[in-house]
Short mmCIF file of C-alpha atoms in Angstrom, two decimals:
data_model
loop_
_atom_site.label_atom_id
_atom_site.label_comp_id
_atom_site.label_asym_id
_atom_site.label_seq_id
_atom_site.Cartn_x
_atom_site.Cartn_y
_atom_site.Cartn_z
CA MET A 1 62.06 -22.06 269.52
CA ILE A 2 62.75 -24.60 266.74
CA PHE A 3 66.37 -25.22 265.90
CA PRO A 4 67.06 -26.49 262.40
CA LEU A 5 68.90 -29.80 262.12
CA PRO A 6 72.54 -29.61 261.08
CA THR A 7 73.09 -30.20 257.38
CA CYS A 8 74.85 -33.53 257.88
CA GLN A 9 72.07 -34.81 260.15
CA ARG A 10 69.37 -33.77 257.65
CA ALA A 11 71.28 -35.58 254.90
CA CYS A 12 71.48 -38.67 257.11
CA TRP A 13 67.72 -38.63 257.73
CA LEU A 14 66.99 -38.15 254.05
CA GLY A 15 69.29 -41.04 253.23
CA GLN A 16 67.48 -43.29 255.71
CA ILE A 17 64.07 -42.31 254.31
CA ALA A 18 65.29 -42.99 250.77
CA ALA A 19 66.66 -46.38 251.84
CA VAL A 20 63.35 -47.36 253.46
CA GLY A 21 61.47 -46.20 250.37
CA GLY A 22 63.76 -48.25 248.15
CA VAL A 23 63.23 -51.35 250.27
CA LEU A 24 59.46 -50.89 250.11
CA LEU A 25 59.63 -50.53 246.31
CA MET A 26 61.66 -53.71 246.03
CA LEU A 27 59.25 -55.60 248.29
CA GLY A 28 56.44 -54.51 245.99
CA GLY A 29 58.05 -56.59 243.24
CA CYS A 30 58.02 -59.76 245.36
CA ALA A 31 54.41 -60.60 244.50
CA GLY A 32 52.17 -60.69 241.48
CA GLU A 33 51.57 -62.70 238.34
CA GLN A 34 55.16 -62.31 237.12
CA SER A 35 57.14 -62.63 240.34
CA ALA A 36 59.68 -65.38 240.83
CA LEU A 37 59.42 -64.70 244.58
CA ASP A 38 55.69 -65.51 244.66
CA PRO A 39 55.98 -69.11 243.43
CA ALA A 40 53.06 -71.14 242.11
CA GLY A 41 55.01 -74.14 240.84
CA ARG A 42 57.44 -76.78 242.15
CA GLY A 43 60.40 -75.42 240.21
CA ALA A 44 59.65 -71.82 241.18
CA GLU A 45 59.45 -72.81 244.85
CA GLN A 46 62.94 -74.31 244.68
CA ILE A 47 64.35 -71.30 242.84
CA ALA A 48 62.76 -68.90 245.35
CA ALA A 49 64.19 -70.93 248.24
CA LEU A 50 67.65 -70.76 246.64
CA PHE A 51 67.30 -66.99 246.27
CA TRP A 52 66.45 -66.50 249.96
CA TRP A 53 69.33 -68.73 251.07
CA MET A 54 71.71 -66.81 248.78
CA LEU A 55 70.38 -63.54 250.15
CA GLY A 56 70.97 -64.84 253.68
CA GLY A 57 74.52 -65.86 252.77
CA ALA A 58 75.19 -62.43 251.27
CA VAL A 59 73.90 -60.74 254.43
CA VAL A 60 76.18 -62.90 256.60
CA ILE A 61 79.26 -62.05 254.52
CA TRP A 62 78.30 -58.35 254.38
CA CYS A 63 77.83 -58.20 258.16
CA ILE A 64 81.21 -59.81 258.80
CA VAL A 65 83.10 -57.53 256.41
CA VAL A 66 81.34 -54.36 257.56
CA GLY A 67 81.64 -55.41 261.19
CA LEU A 68 85.40 -55.79 260.83
CA ALA A 69 85.63 -52.38 259.18
CA ILE A 70 83.60 -50.72 261.95
CA TYR A 71 85.69 -52.42 264.63
CA ALA A 72 88.96 -51.31 263.03
CA ILE A 73 87.86 -47.73 262.29
CA ARG A 74 85.43 -46.76 265.06
CA ILE A 75 85.60 -49.15 268.01
CA ALA A 76 89.31 -49.76 268.27
CA PRO A 77 91.11 -47.26 266.03
CA GLY A 78 94.83 -47.08 266.04
CA PRO A 79 97.56 -49.72 265.84
CA HIS A 80 96.44 -53.39 266.10
CA ASP A 81 98.27 -56.58 266.80
CA ASP A 82 99.50 -57.84 263.40
CA ARG A 83 98.92 -61.53 264.17
CA GLN A 84 95.40 -60.92 265.47
CA MET A 85 94.51 -58.74 262.49
CA ARG A 86 95.76 -61.39 260.04
CA LEU A 87 93.50 -63.94 261.69
CA TRP A 88 90.50 -61.59 261.46
CA VAL A 89 91.19 -60.67 257.83
CA ILE A 90 91.87 -64.22 256.69
CA GLY A 91 89.04 -65.71 258.73
CA GLY A 92 86.42 -63.04 258.11
CA GLY A 93 87.48 -62.05 254.61
CA ALA A 94 88.40 -65.43 253.09
CA VAL A 95 87.59 -68.53 255.16
CA ILE A 96 84.02 -67.75 256.24
CA PRO A 97 82.93 -66.35 252.81
CA THR A 98 84.42 -69.43 251.13
CA LEU A 99 82.52 -71.76 253.47
CA VAL A 100 79.27 -69.86 252.97
CA LEU A 101 79.63 -69.83 249.17
CA THR A 102 80.56 -73.53 249.11
CA VAL A 103 77.44 -74.46 251.08
CA LEU A 104 75.30 -72.34 248.73
CA LEU A 105 76.94 -73.92 245.67
CA ILE A 106 76.30 -77.44 246.94
CA TYR A 107 72.70 -76.51 247.79
CA GLY A 108 72.13 -74.98 244.35
CA LEU A 109 73.67 -77.90 242.45
CA SER A 110 71.53 -80.36 244.42
CA MET A 111 68.43 -78.70 242.93
CA LEU A 112 69.41 -79.26 239.30
CA PRO A 113 68.13 -82.83 238.88
CA GLY A 114 64.66 -81.76 240.02
CA LEU A 115 64.62 -78.66 237.84
CA VAL A 116 65.62 -80.41 234.61
CA ARG A 117 63.74 -83.68 235.09
CA ALA A 118 61.58 -85.05 232.29
CA ALA A 119 57.83 -85.26 232.78
CA PRO A 120 56.49 -88.77 233.53
CA GLU A 121 55.19 -90.75 230.58
CA GLY A 122 51.61 -89.85 229.77
CA SER A 123 51.91 -86.27 231.04
CA LEU A 124 50.29 -83.42 229.18
CA GLN A 125 52.54 -82.00 226.47
CA VAL A 126 52.42 -78.48 225.05
CA ASP A 127 54.35 -77.40 221.96
CA VAL A 128 55.43 -73.75 221.94
CA VAL A 129 57.12 -71.99 219.01
CA GLY A 130 58.69 -68.57 219.55
CA LEU A 131 58.37 -66.08 216.69
CA GLN A 132 59.07 -62.38 216.24
CA TRP A 133 57.11 -61.35 218.29
CA TRP A 134 54.47 -63.81 219.47
CA TRP A 135 54.03 -67.38 220.69
CA GLN A 136 52.35 -70.21 218.82
CA VAL A 137 50.91 -72.84 221.14
CA ARG A 138 49.77 -76.34 220.18
CA TYR A 139 48.45 -79.30 222.13
CA PRO A 140 49.73 -82.47 220.36
CA ALA A 141 46.97 -84.62 221.91
CA SER A 142 44.39 -82.37 220.20
CA GLU A 143 45.85 -81.51 216.81
CA SER A 144 43.21 -78.94 215.93
CA VAL A 145 43.94 -76.78 218.99
CA LYS A 146 46.26 -73.93 218.05
CA LEU A 147 46.49 -70.83 220.20
CA ALA A 148 48.53 -67.67 220.27
CA ASN A 149 50.05 -66.07 223.37
CA GLU A 150 47.94 -68.09 225.81
CA ILE A 151 48.61 -71.39 227.56
CA ARG A 152 46.24 -73.30 229.82
CA ILE A 153 47.36 -76.21 231.99
CA PRO A 154 45.90 -78.26 234.87
CA VAL A 155 47.01 -77.70 238.45
CA GLY A 156 48.96 -80.32 240.39
CA GLU A 157 50.25 -82.19 237.32
CA PRO A 158 53.65 -82.09 235.60
CA VAL A 159 53.45 -80.60 232.10
CA GLN A 160 56.15 -81.00 229.47
CA PHE A 161 56.78 -78.00 227.22
CA ASN A 162 58.46 -78.76 223.88
CA LEU A 163 60.11 -75.52 222.83
CA THR A 164 61.58 -74.30 219.56
CA SER A 165 62.02 -71.09 217.57
CA ALA A 166 61.06 -70.21 214.01
CA ASP A 167 63.53 -67.34 213.56
CA VAL A 168 65.98 -66.16 216.26
CA ILE A 169 66.84 -67.27 219.78
CA HIS A 170 64.00 -66.66 222.22
CA SER A 171 63.79 -67.66 225.89
CA PHE A 172 60.65 -69.15 227.45
CA TRP A 173 60.06 -68.02 231.04
CA ILE A 174 57.08 -68.16 233.39
CA PRO A 175 58.67 -66.71 236.57
CA ALA A 176 55.91 -67.83 238.95
CA LEU A 177 56.05 -71.44 237.72
CA GLY A 178 59.72 -72.21 237.13
CA GLY A 179 62.98 -71.45 235.41
CA LYS A 180 63.63 -70.31 231.85
CA VAL A 181 64.87 -72.22 228.83
CA ASP A 182 66.26 -70.91 225.54
CA MET A 183 64.40 -71.64 222.31
CA VAL A 184 66.94 -72.24 219.55
CA PRO A 185 66.10 -72.40 215.83
CA GLY A 186 66.44 -75.94 214.51
CA ARG A 187 66.57 -77.49 217.98
CA GLU A 188 63.87 -78.64 220.38
CA THR A 189 64.39 -78.05 224.09
CA ARG A 190 62.16 -79.33 226.87
CA LEU A 191 60.97 -77.91 230.16
CA THR A 192 58.83 -79.60 232.80
CA LEU A 193 56.68 -77.42 235.05
CA GLU A 194 54.27 -78.48 237.78
CA PRO A 195 51.89 -75.72 238.95
CA THR A 196 50.81 -75.90 242.57
CA ARG A 197 47.89 -73.44 242.58
CA THR A 198 45.35 -72.10 240.16
CA GLY A 199 45.43 -68.58 238.79
CA ARG A 200 46.58 -66.45 235.88
CA PHE A 201 50.30 -65.86 235.47
CA ARG A 202 52.44 -63.97 232.99
CA GLY A 203 55.16 -65.41 230.82
CA VAL A 204 57.78 -63.46 228.89
CA CYS A 205 60.65 -63.81 226.46
CA ALA A 206 63.86 -63.52 228.48
CA GLU A 207 66.25 -63.22 225.52
CA TYR A 208 66.50 -60.03 223.45
CA CYS A 209 65.09 -60.99 220.06
CA GLY A 210 64.42 -57.76 218.18
CA ALA A 211 62.52 -54.48 218.14
CA SER A 212 59.38 -55.68 219.95
CA HIS A 213 61.07 -58.04 222.39
CA ALA A 214 59.48 -56.18 225.32
CA LEU A 215 56.04 -56.67 223.73
CA MET A 216 56.19 -60.45 223.69
CA ALA A 217 54.29 -61.63 226.74
CA PHE A 218 51.83 -64.48 227.11
CA ASP A 219 49.18 -65.54 229.61
CA VAL A 220 49.31 -68.82 231.52
CA VAL A 221 46.06 -69.96 233.11
CA VAL A 222 46.30 -72.79 235.65
CA MET A 223 42.96 -74.54 236.08
CA GLU A 224 41.40 -77.44 237.91
CA ARG A 225 41.57 -80.61 235.81
CA ALA A 226 37.83 -80.77 235.09
CA ALA A 227 37.74 -77.13 233.98
CA PHE A 228 40.82 -77.68 231.81
CA ASP A 229 39.27 -80.70 230.07
CA GLU A 230 36.11 -78.70 229.40
CA TRP A 231 38.12 -75.81 227.99
CA LEU A 232 40.25 -78.08 225.78
CA ALA A 233 37.15 -79.75 224.37
CA ALA A 234 35.66 -76.34 223.56
CA GLN A 235 38.87 -75.27 221.82
CA GLN A 236 38.59 -78.23 219.44
CA GLU A 237 35.26 -76.95 218.13
CA PRO A 238 35.18 -74.76 215.00
CA ALA A 239 34.28 -71.10 215.23
CA LYS A 240 30.66 -70.36 216.07
CA GLU A 241 28.40 -68.89 213.44
CA PRO A 242 27.97 -65.12 213.83
CA GLN A 243 24.73 -64.29 215.65
CA GLY A 244 23.92 -60.69 214.73
CA PRO A 245 23.99 -58.70 211.50
CA LEU A 246 27.07 -56.76 212.63
CA GLU A 247 29.02 -59.97 213.23
CA VAL A 248 27.82 -61.43 209.90
CA ARG A 249 29.09 -58.32 208.13
CA GLY A 250 32.32 -58.57 210.06
CA ARG A 251 32.95 -62.10 208.81
CA GLU A 252 32.33 -60.92 205.25
CA VAL A 253 34.87 -58.12 205.76
CA PHE A 254 37.38 -60.59 207.25
CA LEU A 255 37.15 -62.91 204.23
CA ARG A 256 36.86 -60.17 201.58
CA ARG A 257 39.88 -58.23 202.85
CA GLY A 258 42.09 -61.32 202.61
CA CYS A 259 42.68 -61.81 206.32
CA GLY A 260 42.40 -65.56 205.74
CA ALA A 261 45.63 -65.51 203.73
CA CYS A 262 47.57 -65.20 207.00
CA HIS A 263 45.08 -66.26 209.69
CA ALA A 264 42.93 -69.36 210.14
CA VAL A 265 39.40 -69.47 211.51
CA ARG A 266 38.27 -73.09 211.60
CA GLY A 267 34.80 -73.47 210.19
CA THR A 268 35.41 -70.85 207.48
CA ARG A 269 37.53 -70.83 204.32
CA ALA A 270 40.22 -68.82 206.15
CA ASP A 271 43.14 -71.23 206.46
CA GLY A 272 46.28 -69.07 206.71
CA VAL A 273 49.28 -70.34 208.63
CA ILE A 274 51.54 -67.26 208.75
CA GLY A 275 49.79 -65.44 211.61
CA PRO A 276 48.02 -66.62 214.76
CA ASP A 277 44.99 -68.92 214.56
CA LEU A 278 41.94 -66.74 215.34
CA THR A 279 39.30 -69.47 215.79
CA HIS A 280 38.70 -68.52 219.43
CA VAL A 281 40.58 -65.20 219.60
CA GLY A 282 37.70 -63.42 221.39
CA GLY A 283 38.22 -65.61 224.45
CA ARG A 284 41.86 -64.66 224.94
CA ALA A 285 42.94 -62.13 227.55
CA SER A 286 45.08 -59.95 225.30
CA LEU A 287 45.98 -59.04 221.74
CA GLY A 288 49.41 -58.73 220.17
CA ALA A 289 51.16 -60.92 222.76
CA GLY A 290 50.09 -58.91 225.79
CA THR A 291 50.29 -55.54 224.03
CA LEU A 292 46.57 -54.70 224.33
CA GLU A 293 43.68 -55.93 226.46
CA ASN A 294 41.12 -57.89 224.45
CA SER A 295 38.20 -55.60 223.51
CA PRO A 296 36.49 -54.32 220.32
CA ASP A 297 38.32 -50.99 220.64
CA ALA A 298 41.63 -52.84 220.98
CA PHE A 299 40.84 -54.89 217.87
CA ARG A 300 40.23 -51.70 215.88
CA LYS A 301 43.46 -50.13 217.14
CA TRP A 302 45.46 -53.26 216.44
CA ILE A 303 44.11 -53.76 212.90
CA ALA A 304 44.34 -50.11 211.83
CA HIS A 305 47.63 -49.13 213.51
CA THR A 306 49.53 -52.38 213.95
CA SER A 307 53.03 -51.07 213.33
CA ARG A 308 52.47 -48.07 215.58
CA THR A 309 51.19 -50.34 218.36
CA LYS A 310 53.96 -52.91 218.00
CA PRO A 311 57.14 -51.70 216.21
CA ALA A 312 58.50 -53.83 213.35
CA VAL A 313 55.57 -56.26 213.50
CA ARG A 314 55.10 -58.13 210.23
CA MET A 315 51.35 -57.54 209.99
CA PRO A 316 50.61 -54.49 207.80
CA ASP A 317 48.37 -51.63 208.88
CA PHE A 318 44.80 -51.78 207.56
CA ASP A 319 43.87 -48.18 208.21
CA MET A 320 42.23 -48.01 204.77
CA ILE A 321 39.23 -50.06 205.99
CA PRO A 322 36.15 -47.82 206.39
CA GLU A 323 35.07 -47.18 209.99
CA ALA A 324 31.76 -49.05 209.59
CA ASP A 325 33.54 -52.13 208.25
CA MET A 326 36.17 -51.84 210.99
CA ARG A 327 33.48 -51.87 213.71
CA ALA A 328 31.88 -54.91 212.12
CA LEU A 329 35.22 -56.70 211.83
CA ALA A 330 36.07 -55.98 215.48
CA ALA A 331 32.63 -57.21 216.60
CA TYR A 332 33.10 -60.46 214.64
CA LEU A 333 36.55 -61.15 216.06
CA GLU A 334 35.34 -60.40 219.60
CA SER A 335 32.49 -62.91 219.09
CA LEU A 336 34.94 -65.75 218.40
CA GLN A 337 34.87 -67.06 221.93
#
């Protein structure tokens, strides 16, 4: 015969299962391309170490406080010696937590010089401008290279990011590589990051900046030095000539519809500066600052229904373009590798 568990015991079991499930969910966020606890840079490694030490300190304090409560309520209930209890309360509730927090504070402050250091002279520099709601990226050493929502840097070398904003306060953050820095209009701030392994990581804006703040991501690709140099050289080249009739028609649509008033495609008469440079847009991982994966279908969706895809974006919808022209335009943009 099966006897049902008492209600209180069933509730206890359900609570334990829920707690385990919650822990597993939290652990699932400790890895990935946007995890500060899966570091791929010197700064991120220090920040992750500080987090684990702080977590350890919190566990120590929690265990002491809860242990005292259990002792007083369950193990030795009833009257207690006043002098002994004062020692336990003052020692366990004030002295030990103060010592633990002081050690953590000293440890955290000791990290600051390394986290805010300037990059050595001659290091690669990357200029990043935050806009509502995308990122303009420039490489000062190669003036013609202008990207949007994608940054590539070599592994094992310090890189200095020169950060500013064109409109409101943004915050530049690549969790897997290091800490975040605010981007303030009219002021340039600097951040030095040193990636320790190759891969693709995700950056975000960490300061609420308007309607599409959550749709303002960017890709960071960390490469071997030789591969980075090859990529940078390719980015300096103008756009390739369209190869097929569909792409040729797409370029004609791009120029005829006035897209060049806002966007630039080097090698054509399109020289706009308001929107992202599209010279090599087909080689980027995403469109609309991480809003859509890069594909011809995504190009058509973005061009025709921009405001529906990304609220309050400043690019107007072009849903009046005929479907045949839209397919050609998407094919041309995808060919700009």
